[in-house]
Amino acid sequence: MHEKMSREQYLQSVRNKIVETARAMLNGDIDYLIGARRLASLRHDASVKDDDEDFTVFVAIASETDDFPLGSVRALWDRQALDRLQPEIDAAEAWARKRAELVCQNLIKRFC
């Protein structure tokens, strides 16, 4: 039997995903660039304002790095092209980590 999820249950599940993602970023289990994309996409379902200070950081990171091949899409790219782009991706990852570490901590405190 499949029961429908209430709005509050759905909201809590989204917020749990936010906390899981933020923790994974802090623990080094998810790259900050990938995590930022995930968090930016979850903000609307988290029932926060569009200009929420915490989420705007992730929206900015995702926007600034949206042309980088990350995750599974990398398998579709030419190896030499990836090798040439990797220093730029690494620099962006370091930049994102610097901007987002404290914000990840804020999200965990906020939604736990």
PDB file of C-alpha atoms in Angstrom:
ATOM      1  CA  MET A   1       0.000   0.000   0.000  1.00  0.00           C
ATOM      2  CA  HIS A   2       1.368   3.399  -0.998  1.00  0.00           C
ATOM      3  CA  GLU A   3       0.433   6.376   1.137  1.00  0.00           C
ATOM      4  CA  LYS A   4       0.717   9.955   0.009  1.00  0.00           C
ATOM      5  CA  MET A   5       3.258  12.091   1.744  1.00  0.00           C
ATOM      6  CA  SER A   6       1.933  15.181   3.499  1.00  0.00           C
ATOM      7  CA  ARG A   7       3.359  18.584   2.619  1.00  0.00           C
ATOM      8  CA  GLU A   8       5.144  18.665   5.970  1.00  0.00           C
ATOM      9  CA  GLN A   9       6.636  15.197   5.416  1.00  0.00           C
ATOM     10  CA  TYR A  10       7.813  16.226   1.954  1.00  0.00           C
ATOM     11  CA  LEU A  11       9.337  19.425   3.308  1.00  0.00           C
ATOM     12  CA  GLN A  12      11.143  17.441   6.003  1.00  0.00           C
ATOM     13  CA  SER A  13      12.484  14.966   3.431  1.00  0.00           C
ATOM     14  CA  VAL A  14      13.863  17.846   1.335  1.00  0.00           C
ATOM     15  CA  ARG A  15      15.460  19.408   4.385  1.00  0.00           C
ATOM     16  CA  ASN A  16      16.984  16.035   5.275  1.00  0.00           C
ATOM     17  CA  LYS A  17      18.523  15.910   1.775  1.00  0.00           C
ATOM     18  CA  ILE A  18      19.919  19.397   2.338  1.00  0.00           C
ATOM     19  CA  VAL A  19      21.527  18.351   5.615  1.00  0.00           C
ATOM     20  CA  GLU A  20      22.881  15.116   4.085  1.00  0.00           C
ATOM     21  CA  THR A  21      24.387  17.041   1.175  1.00  0.00           C
ATOM     22  CA  ALA A  22      25.929  19.713   3.403  1.00  0.00           C
ATOM     23  CA  ARG A  23      27.437  17.053   5.669  1.00  0.00           C
ATOM     24  CA  ALA A  24      28.772  15.116   2.692  1.00  0.00           C
ATOM     25  CA  MET A  25      30.413  18.275   1.380  1.00  0.00           C
ATOM     26  CA  LEU A  26      32.057  18.996   4.722  1.00  0.00           C
ATOM     27  CA  ASN A  27      33.197  15.374   5.041  1.00  0.00           C
ATOM     28  CA  GLY A  28      34.690  15.367   1.540  1.00  0.00           C
ATOM     29  CA  ASP A  29      32.231  12.768   0.255  1.00  0.00           C
ATOM     30  CA  ILE A  30      30.782  15.160  -2.350  1.00  0.00           C
ATOM     31  CA  ASP A  31      32.700  17.832  -4.238  1.00  0.00           C
ATOM     32  CA  TYR A  32      31.614  21.361  -3.404  1.00  0.00           C
ATOM     33  CA  LEU A  33      30.744  22.077  -7.023  1.00  0.00           C
ATOM     34  CA  ILE A  34      28.440  19.069  -7.259  1.00  0.00           C
ATOM     35  CA  GLY A  35      27.005  19.749  -3.816  1.00  0.00           C
ATOM     36  CA  ALA A  36      26.337  23.373  -4.710  1.00  0.00           C
ATOM     37  CA  ARG A  37      24.375  22.293  -7.766  1.00  0.00           C
ATOM     38  CA  ARG A  38      22.341  19.893  -5.664  1.00  0.00           C
ATOM     39  CA  LEU A  39      21.646  22.453  -2.931  1.00  0.00           C
ATOM     40  CA  ALA A  40      20.756  25.148  -5.445  1.00  0.00           C
ATOM     41  CA  SER A  41      18.195  22.807  -7.000  1.00  0.00           C
ATOM     42  CA  LEU A  42      16.700  21.879  -3.605  1.00  0.00           C
ATOM     43  CA  ARG A  43      16.124  25.430  -2.394  1.00  0.00           C
ATOM     44  CA  HIS A  44      12.727  25.847  -4.051  1.00  0.00           C
ATOM     45  CA  ASP A  45      11.406  22.647  -2.517  1.00  0.00           C
ATOM     46  CA  ALA A  46      12.813  23.620   0.889  1.00  0.00           C
ATOM     47  CA  SER A  47      10.264  26.422   1.175  1.00  0.00           C
ATOM     48  CA  VAL A  48      12.799  29.214   1.621  1.00  0.00           C
ATOM     49  CA  LYS A  49      12.781  32.683   0.127  1.00  0.00           C
ATOM     50  CA  ASP A  50      14.392  33.165  -3.278  1.00  0.00           C
ATOM     51  CA  ASP A  51      16.943  35.510  -1.720  1.00  0.00           C
ATOM     52  CA  ASP A  52      17.767  33.241   1.229  1.00  0.00           C
ATOM     53  CA  GLU A  53      21.358  34.111   2.241  1.00  0.00           C
ATOM     54  CA  ASP A  54      22.516  30.531   2.637  1.00  0.00           C
ATOM     55  CA  PHE A  55      21.121  29.264  -0.631  1.00  0.00           C
ATOM     56  CA  THR A  56      22.221  32.249  -2.722  1.00  0.00           C
ATOM     57  CA  VAL A  57      25.816  31.155  -2.078  1.00  0.00           C
ATOM     58  CA  PHE A  58      25.102  27.788  -3.712  1.00  0.00           C
ATOM     59  CA  VAL A  59      23.139  29.359  -6.544  1.00  0.00           C
ATOM     60  CA  ALA A  60      26.126  31.627  -7.249  1.00  0.00           C
ATOM     61  CA  ILE A  61      28.586  28.729  -7.165  1.00  0.00           C
ATOM     62  CA  ALA A  62      26.395  26.624  -9.443  1.00  0.00           C
ATOM     63  CA  SER A  63      25.918  29.517 -11.839  1.00  0.00           C
ATOM     64  CA  GLU A  64      29.612  30.381 -12.006  1.00  0.00           C
ATOM     65  CA  THR A  65      30.596  26.767 -12.676  1.00  0.00           C
ATOM     66  CA  ASP A  66      27.690  25.417 -14.706  1.00  0.00           C
ATOM     67  CA  ASP A  67      29.847  24.941 -17.806  1.00  0.00           C
ATOM     68  CA  PHE A  68      32.169  22.469 -16.040  1.00  0.00           C
ATOM     69  CA  PRO A  69      31.598  18.787 -16.740  1.00  0.00           C
ATOM     70  CA  LEU A  70      30.981  17.196 -13.353  1.00  0.00           C
ATOM     71  CA  GLY A  71      29.775  13.823 -12.230  1.00  0.00           C
ATOM     72  CA  SER A  72      28.592  11.267 -14.764  1.00  0.00           C
ATOM     73  CA  VAL A  73      28.704  13.716 -17.676  1.00  0.00           C
ATOM     74  CA  ARG A  74      32.509  13.552 -17.540  1.00  0.00           C
ATOM     75  CA  ALA A  75      32.330  10.106 -19.180  1.00  0.00           C
ATOM     76  CA  LEU A  76      30.978  11.798 -22.307  1.00  0.00           C
ATOM     77  CA  TRP A  77      33.916  14.181 -22.605  1.00  0.00           C
ATOM     78  CA  ASP A  78      37.193  13.712 -24.425  1.00  0.00           C
ATOM     79  CA  ARG A  79      39.971  12.792 -21.962  1.00  0.00           C
ATOM     80  CA  GLN A  80      42.370  15.439 -23.322  1.00  0.00           C
ATOM     81  CA  ALA A  81      39.726  18.145 -23.040  1.00  0.00           C
ATOM     82  CA  LEU A  82      39.074  17.109 -19.449  1.00  0.00           C
ATOM     83  CA  ASP A  83      42.793  17.150 -18.684  1.00  0.00           C
ATOM     84  CA  ARG A  84      43.100  20.703 -20.040  1.00  0.00           C
ATOM     85  CA  LEU A  85      40.068  21.854 -18.054  1.00  0.00           C
ATOM     86  CA  GLN A  86      40.936  20.089 -14.789  1.00  0.00           C
ATOM     87  CA  PRO A  87      43.170  22.859 -13.323  1.00  0.00           C
ATOM     88  CA  GLU A  88      40.298  25.310 -13.760  1.00  0.00           C
ATOM     89  CA  ILE A  89      37.854  22.870 -12.152  1.00  0.00           C
ATOM     90  CA  ASP A  90      40.253  22.324  -9.251  1.00  0.00           C
ATOM     91  CA  ALA A  91      40.598  26.083  -8.715  1.00  0.00           C
ATOM     92  CA  ALA A  92      36.815  26.480  -8.796  1.00  0.00           C
ATOM     93  CA  GLU A  93      36.451  23.644  -6.272  1.00  0.00           C
ATOM     94  CA  ALA A  94      38.854  25.394  -3.887  1.00  0.00           C
ATOM     95  CA  TRP A  95      36.988  28.683  -4.374  1.00  0.00           C
ATOM     96  CA  ALA A  96      33.639  26.987  -3.731  1.00  0.00           C
ATOM     97  CA  ARG A  97      34.922  25.247  -0.596  1.00  0.00           C
ATOM     98  CA  LYS A  98      36.181  28.550   0.780  1.00  0.00           C
ATOM     99  CA  ARG A  99      32.834  30.239   0.178  1.00  0.00           C
ATOM    100  CA  ALA A 100      30.612  27.360   1.269  1.00  0.00           C
ATOM    101  CA  GLU A 101      32.102  25.626   4.316  1.00  0.00           C
ATOM    102  CA  LEU A 102      30.498  27.953   6.841  1.00  0.00           C
ATOM    103  CA  VAL A 103      27.253  28.006   4.887  1.00  0.00           C
ATOM    104  CA  CYS A 104      27.112  24.191   4.965  1.00  0.00           C
ATOM    105  CA  GLN A 105      27.470  24.376   8.737  1.00  0.00           C
ATOM    106  CA  ASN A 106      24.670  26.950   8.846  1.00  0.00           C
ATOM    107  CA  LEU A 107      22.345  24.700   6.848  1.00  0.00           C
ATOM    108  CA  ILE A 108      23.020  21.740   9.125  1.00  0.00           C
ATOM    109  CA  LYS A 109      22.239  23.802  12.233  1.00  0.00           C
ATOM    110  CA  ARG A 110      19.196  25.309  10.592  1.00  0.00           C
ATOM    111  CA  PHE A 111      17.551  22.128   9.339  1.00  0.00           C
ATOM    112  CA  CYS A 112      18.534  19.540  11.977  1.00  0.00           C
TER     113      CYS A 112
END
